[in-house]
Amino acid sequence: MARFQASPGSQTSLREANRARVIDSLKRYGRLTQVELAGITGLSPATVSNIVKELTAAGVLNTSITSRSGRRATLVSLARHLGIVAGAHFSSRHLHIAIADATRTIVTQSTLPLPVDHRHDAELDRLALLLSDMMDSIGGSLSDILAIGLGLPAPVDPRTGRISAPGLLRGWEGVDIAESLSARTGRPVFIDSEANLGGLAEAREGAARTSASSVYLRVGQTISAGLVVGGDLFRGVNGKAGQIGHITLDENGPVCRCSNRGCLETYAGGPALLSLFAPDGGFRRLGDLVQAAELGDGRARRVIADAGKHLGIAAASLTNLFDPEAIVVGGELARAGEILLAPMRHALERAALSASGELPEIVEYSFGEWTETRGAIALALDHVSVDSESVALPA
């Protein structure tokens, strides 16, 4: 977890800065004990205790008693009544939507299938309508949402809010998607790639929560990665950091959707894996392939294992460059578990420069198909300002 550095100033400004450290830590990580808050913020336990008491009395925080290592501890979170945010994730084939309170507790959620070549105009209209219906179902309205986080299956330029790599998400290119959804809902919208949001969710509250640096490797119809350092995303200049699916494995290989040849996606992405079977083979979706492998189908298990080998080779390159502490594997293919992960680990051990004891741990994702949506919720919360008087978005 990231630590804050104390800043000099007057006693009043220092007190305000300390309160902000506590609130920001709870926004980032959800529920924390007072001991954990002291460790993350760098404040003394006594200072944290006083701030928690003060903000609890002001209605900003909520506390409860829990147990850590067999000892009683005070668990702290933001107060639920501070407001709600929404998270949405457009994958290649599905839309996931969730509405959560300030503690990241999901209030309501929904999912629906998408056509293969979905376009931004029709799908943003649908998302806005669904958000309105979901808010109505809990007795609210769109105006009650403080912020919306949105994930897409393509890299997003953080400076422009537009898809930053042509050819990866046709029908969505050249559009300021955050602004377009904001115009439909009247709410502030913040956008990122699905892999980045998956990485954010795992680093903030999932399998990589205790890791100083981590990678979220999303393997489904497409392949991409989210890179996290100290709890924050590394996006690169144009938002294209982590596009591991387009690492070249064979420059004479199959043509990829990005127009290059031999990319990782052409060997381990969903369409590539399904194309290895005859059209009447019964595997129309990745879920069919995974289910067959779980039931012992030798062909399915071999195809997934081979994909794991290719992913492990690519992960070794990423490890040599980025040196993460953990690699969390998500996406639809991750449901295959050790059928996929064991070959990945073996390939990583063979191809990475590090000694075996220094290699990143490869683990499954924590939240299944909702991982990226939880990251979208975290993104929305990051852009909500909380103090003892009000909840408002920064100017």
JSON list of C-alpha atoms in Angstrom, two decimals, residues 279-382:
[
{"chain": "A", "resi": 279, "resn": "PRO", "atom": "CA", "xyz": [-17.77, -24.74, -36.11]},
{"chain": "A", "resi": 280, "resn": "ASP", "atom": "CA", "xyz": [-19.90, -27.69, -34.98]},
{"chain": "A", "resi": 281, "resn": "GLY", "atom": "CA", "xyz": [-17.51, -28.52, -32.14]},
{"chain": "A", "resi": 282, "resn": "GLY", "atom": "CA", "xyz": [-19.84, -27.04, -29.53]},
{"chain": "A", "resi": 283, "resn": "PHE", "atom": "CA", "xyz": [-17.51, -24.24, -28.39]},
{"chain": "A", "resi": 284, "resn": "ARG", "atom": "CA", "xyz": [-19.17, -21.00, -29.43]},
{"chain": "A", "resi": 285, "resn": "ARG", "atom": "CA", "xyz": [-17.98, -18.95, -26.43]},
{"chain": "A", "resi": 286, "resn": "LEU", "atom": "CA", "xyz": [-14.98, -19.00, -24.14]},
{"chain": "A", "resi": 287, "resn": "GLY", "atom": "CA", "xyz": [-17.30, -20.08, -21.36]},
{"chain": "A", "resi": 288, "resn": "ASP", "atom": "CA", "xyz": [-18.09, -23.26, -23.31]},
{"chain": "A", "resi": 289, "resn": "LEU", "atom": "CA", "xyz": [-14.36, -23.99, -23.66]},
{"chain": "A", "resi": 290, "resn": "VAL", "atom": "CA", "xyz": [-13.68, -23.40, -19.98]},
{"chain": "A", "resi": 291, "resn": "GLN", "atom": "CA", "xyz": [-16.61, -25.55, -18.91]},
{"chain": "A", "resi": 292, "resn": "ALA", "atom": "CA", "xyz": [-15.50, -28.40, -21.15]},
{"chain": "A", "resi": 293, "resn": "ALA", "atom": "CA", "xyz": [-11.98, -28.20, -19.73]},
{"chain": "A", "resi": 294, "resn": "GLU", "atom": "CA", "xyz": [-13.35, -28.32, -16.18]},
{"chain": "A", "resi": 295, "resn": "LEU", "atom": "CA", "xyz": [-15.32, -31.45, -17.13]},
{"chain": "A", "resi": 296, "resn": "GLY", "atom": "CA", "xyz": [-12.15, -33.14, -18.38]},
{"chain": "A", "resi": 297, "resn": "ASP", "atom": "CA", "xyz": [-12.31, -32.59, -22.15]},
{"chain": "A", "resi": 298, "resn": "GLY", "atom": "CA", "xyz": [-8.73, -33.24, -23.27]},
{"chain": "A", "resi": 299, "resn": "ARG", "atom": "CA", "xyz": [-8.88, -30.96, -26.31]},
{"chain": "A", "resi": 300, "resn": "ALA", "atom": "CA", "xyz": [-10.17, -28.03, -24.30]},
{"chain": "A", "resi": 301, "resn": "ARG", "atom": "CA", "xyz": [-7.62, -28.56, -21.54]},
{"chain": "A", "resi": 302, "resn": "ARG", "atom": "CA", "xyz": [-4.77, -28.70, -24.07]},
{"chain": "A", "resi": 303, "resn": "VAL", "atom": "CA", "xyz": [-5.85, -25.51, -25.84]},
{"chain": "A", "resi": 304, "resn": "ILE", "atom": "CA", "xyz": [-6.12, -23.61, -22.55]},
{"chain": "A", "resi": 305, "resn": "ALA", "atom": "CA", "xyz": [-2.78, -24.98, -21.34]},
{"chain": "A", "resi": 306, "resn": "ASP", "atom": "CA", "xyz": [-1.12, -23.86, -24.58]},
{"chain": "A", "resi": 307, "resn": "ALA", "atom": "CA", "xyz": [-2.65, -20.43, -24.10]},
{"chain": "A", "resi": 308, "resn": "GLY", "atom": "CA", "xyz": [-1.20, -20.41, -20.59]},
{"chain": "A", "resi": 309, "resn": "LYS", "atom": "CA", "xyz": [2.25, -21.14, -22.00]},
{"chain": "A", "resi": 310, "resn": "HIS", "atom": "CA", "xyz": [2.02, -18.22, -24.42]},
{"chain": "A", "resi": 311, "resn": "LEU", "atom": "CA", "xyz": [0.76, -15.95, -21.66]},
{"chain": "A", "resi": 312, "resn": "GLY", "atom": "CA", "xyz": [3.60, -17.05, -19.39]},
{"chain": "A", "resi": 313, "resn": "ILE", "atom": "CA", "xyz": [6.19, -16.17, -22.05]},
{"chain": "A", "resi": 314, "resn": "ALA", "atom": "CA", "xyz": [4.63, -12.72, -22.46]},
{"chain": "A", "resi": 315, "resn": "ALA", "atom": "CA", "xyz": [4.41, -12.35, -18.67]},
{"chain": "A", "resi": 316, "resn": "ALA", "atom": "CA", "xyz": [8.14, -13.12, -18.47]},
{"chain": "A", "resi": 317, "resn": "SER", "atom": "CA", "xyz": [8.86, -10.20, -20.79]},
{"chain": "A", "resi": 318, "resn": "LEU", "atom": "CA", "xyz": [6.64, -8.00, -18.66]},
{"chain": "A", "resi": 319, "resn": "THR", "atom": "CA", "xyz": [8.40, -9.24, -15.51]},
{"chain": "A", "resi": 320, "resn": "ASN", "atom": "CA", "xyz": [11.81, -8.46, -16.97]},
{"chain": "A", "resi": 321, "resn": "LEU", "atom": "CA", "xyz": [10.66, -4.91, -17.76]},
{"chain": "A", "resi": 322, "resn": "PHE", "atom": "CA", "xyz": [8.35, -4.08, -14.86]},
{"chain": "A", "resi": 323, "resn": "ASP", "atom": "CA", "xyz": [9.42, -6.49, -12.07]},
{"chain": "A", "resi": 324, "resn": "PRO", "atom": "CA", "xyz": [6.01, -6.70, -10.32]},
{"chain": "A", "resi": 325, "resn": "GLU", "atom": "CA", "xyz": [5.41, -8.37, -6.98]},
{"chain": "A", "resi": 326, "resn": "ALA", "atom": "CA", "xyz": [2.22, -10.09, -8.13]},
{"chain": "A", "resi": 327, "resn": "ILE", "atom": "CA", "xyz": [0.42, -10.95, -11.37]},
{"chain": "A", "resi": 328, "resn": "VAL", "atom": "CA", "xyz": [-3.34, -11.28, -10.98]},
{"chain": "A", "resi": 329, "resn": "VAL", "atom": "CA", "xyz": [-5.04, -13.10, -13.85]},
{"chain": "A", "resi": 330, "resn": "GLY", "atom": "CA", "xyz": [-8.62, -12.14, -14.68]},
{"chain": "A", "resi": 331, "resn": "GLY", "atom": "CA", "xyz": [-11.04, -12.22, -17.57]},
{"chain": "A", "resi": 332, "resn": "GLU", "atom": "CA", "xyz": [-13.20, -15.05, -18.82]},
{"chain": "A", "resi": 333, "resn": "LEU", "atom": "CA", "xyz": [-10.33, -17.48, -19.40]},
{"chain": "A", "resi": 334, "resn": "ALA", "atom": "CA", "xyz": [-9.16, -17.07, -15.80]},
{"chain": "A", "resi": 335, "resn": "ARG", "atom": "CA", "xyz": [-12.14, -19.20, -14.75]},
{"chain": "A", "resi": 336, "resn": "ALA", "atom": "CA", "xyz": [-10.10, -22.19, -15.97]},
{"chain": "A", "resi": 337, "resn": "GLY", "atom": "CA", "xyz": [-7.97, -21.82, -12.84]},
{"chain": "A", "resi": 338, "resn": "GLU", "atom": "CA", "xyz": [-4.89, -24.01, -12.63]},
{"chain": "A", "resi": 339, "resn": "ILE", "atom": "CA", "xyz": [-5.46, -25.44, -16.12]},
{"chain": "A", "resi": 340, "resn": "LEU", "atom": "CA", "xyz": [-4.35, -21.99, -17.31]},
{"chain": "A", "resi": 341, "resn": "LEU", "atom": "CA", "xyz": [-2.19, -20.78, -14.41]},
{"chain": "A", "resi": 342, "resn": "ALA", "atom": "CA", "xyz": [0.10, -23.79, -13.98]},
{"chain": "A", "resi": 343, "resn": "PRO", "atom": "CA", "xyz": [1.49, -23.59, -17.56]},
{"chain": "A", "resi": 344, "resn": "MET", "atom": "CA", "xyz": [1.80, -19.83, -17.10]},
{"chain": "A", "resi": 345, "resn": "ARG", "atom": "CA", "xyz": [3.97, -20.26, -14.02]},
{"chain": "A", "resi": 346, "resn": "HIS", "atom": "CA", "xyz": [6.12, -22.87, -15.73]},
{"chain": "A", "resi": 347, "resn": "ALA", "atom": "CA", "xyz": [6.72, -20.63, -18.77]},
{"chain": "A", "resi": 348, "resn": "LEU", "atom": "CA", "xyz": [7.42, -17.65, -16.53]},
{"chain": "A", "resi": 349, "resn": "GLU", "atom": "CA", "xyz": [10.00, -19.60, -14.54]},
{"chain": "A", "resi": 350, "resn": "ARG", "atom": "CA", "xyz": [11.76, -20.67, -17.73]},
{"chain": "A", "resi": 351, "resn": "ALA", "atom": "CA", "xyz": [11.76, -17.29, -19.50]},
{"chain": "A", "resi": 352, "resn": "ALA", "atom": "CA", "xyz": [12.09, -14.65, -16.77]},
{"chain": "A", "resi": 353, "resn": "LEU", "atom": "CA", "xyz": [15.52, -13.42, -15.67]},
{"chain": "A", "resi": 354, "resn": "SER", "atom": "CA", "xyz": [14.73, -13.51, -11.96]},
{"chain": "A", "resi": 355, "resn": "ALA", "atom": "CA", "xyz": [15.57, -16.46, -9.75]},
{"chain": "A", "resi": 356, "resn": "SER", "atom": "CA", "xyz": [12.56, -18.64, -8.89]},
{"chain": "A", "resi": 357, "resn": "GLY", "atom": "CA", "xyz": [12.26, -17.17, -5.41]},
{"chain": "A", "resi": 358, "resn": "GLU", "atom": "CA", "xyz": [12.09, -13.64, -6.85]},
{"chain": "A", "resi": 359, "resn": "LEU", "atom": "CA", "xyz": [9.39, -14.23, -9.45]},
{"chain": "A", "resi": 360, "resn": "PRO", "atom": "CA", "xyz": [6.00, -12.55, -9.09]},
{"chain": "A", "resi": 361, "resn": "GLU", "atom": "CA", "xyz": [3.23, -14.67, -7.65]},
{"chain": "A", "resi": 362, "resn": "ILE", "atom": "CA", "xyz": [0.56, -15.60, -10.22]},
{"chain": "A", "resi": 363, "resn": "VAL", "atom": "CA", "xyz": [-2.94, -15.72, -8.70]},
{"chain": "A", "resi": 364, "resn": "GLU", "atom": "CA", "xyz": [-6.59, -15.64, -9.79]},
{"chain": "A", "resi": 365, "resn": "TYR", "atom": "CA", "xyz": [-8.70, -12.53, -9.63]},
{"chain": "A", "resi": 366, "resn": "SER", "atom": "CA", "xyz": [-10.81, -11.81, -6.56]},
{"chain": "A", "resi": 367, "resn": "PHE", "atom": "CA", "xyz": [-14.14, -10.59, -7.88]},
{"chain": "A", "resi": 368, "resn": "GLY", "atom": "CA", "xyz": [-14.81, -12.69, -10.96]},
{"chain": "A", "resi": 369, "resn": "GLU", "atom": "CA", "xyz": [-16.69, -11.00, -13.78]},
{"chain": "A", "resi": 370, "resn": "TRP", "atom": "CA", "xyz": [-17.31, -7.94, -11.56]},
{"chain": "A", "resi": 371, "resn": "THR", "atom": "CA", "xyz": [-13.61, -7.11, -11.06]},
{"chain": "A", "resi": 372, "resn": "GLU", "atom": "CA", "xyz": [-13.45, -4.34, -13.67]},
{"chain": "A", "resi": 373, "resn": "THR", "atom": "CA", "xyz": [-16.74, -2.86, -12.47]},
{"chain": "A", "resi": 374, "resn": "ARG", "atom": "CA", "xyz": [-15.38, -2.64, -8.93]},
{"chain": "A", "resi": 375, "resn": "GLY", "atom": "CA", "xyz": [-12.39, -0.84, -10.40]},
{"chain": "A", "resi": 376, "resn": "ALA", "atom": "CA", "xyz": [-14.77, 1.59, -12.10]},
{"chain": "A", "resi": 377, "resn": "ILE", "atom": "CA", "xyz": [-16.38, 2.25, -8.72]},
{"chain": "A", "resi": 378, "resn": "ALA", "atom": "CA", "xyz": [-12.94, 2.89, -7.22]},
{"chain": "A", "resi": 379, "resn": "LEU", "atom": "CA", "xyz": [-12.17, 5.30, -10.08]},
{"chain": "A", "resi": 380, "resn": "ALA", "atom": "CA", "xyz": [-15.39, 7.20, -9.42]},
{"chain": "A", "resi": 381, "resn": "LEU", "atom": "CA", "xyz": [-14.67, 7.41, -5.69]},
{"chain": "A", "resi": 382, "resn": "ASP", "atom": "CA", "xyz": [-11.18, 8.74, -6.41]}
]
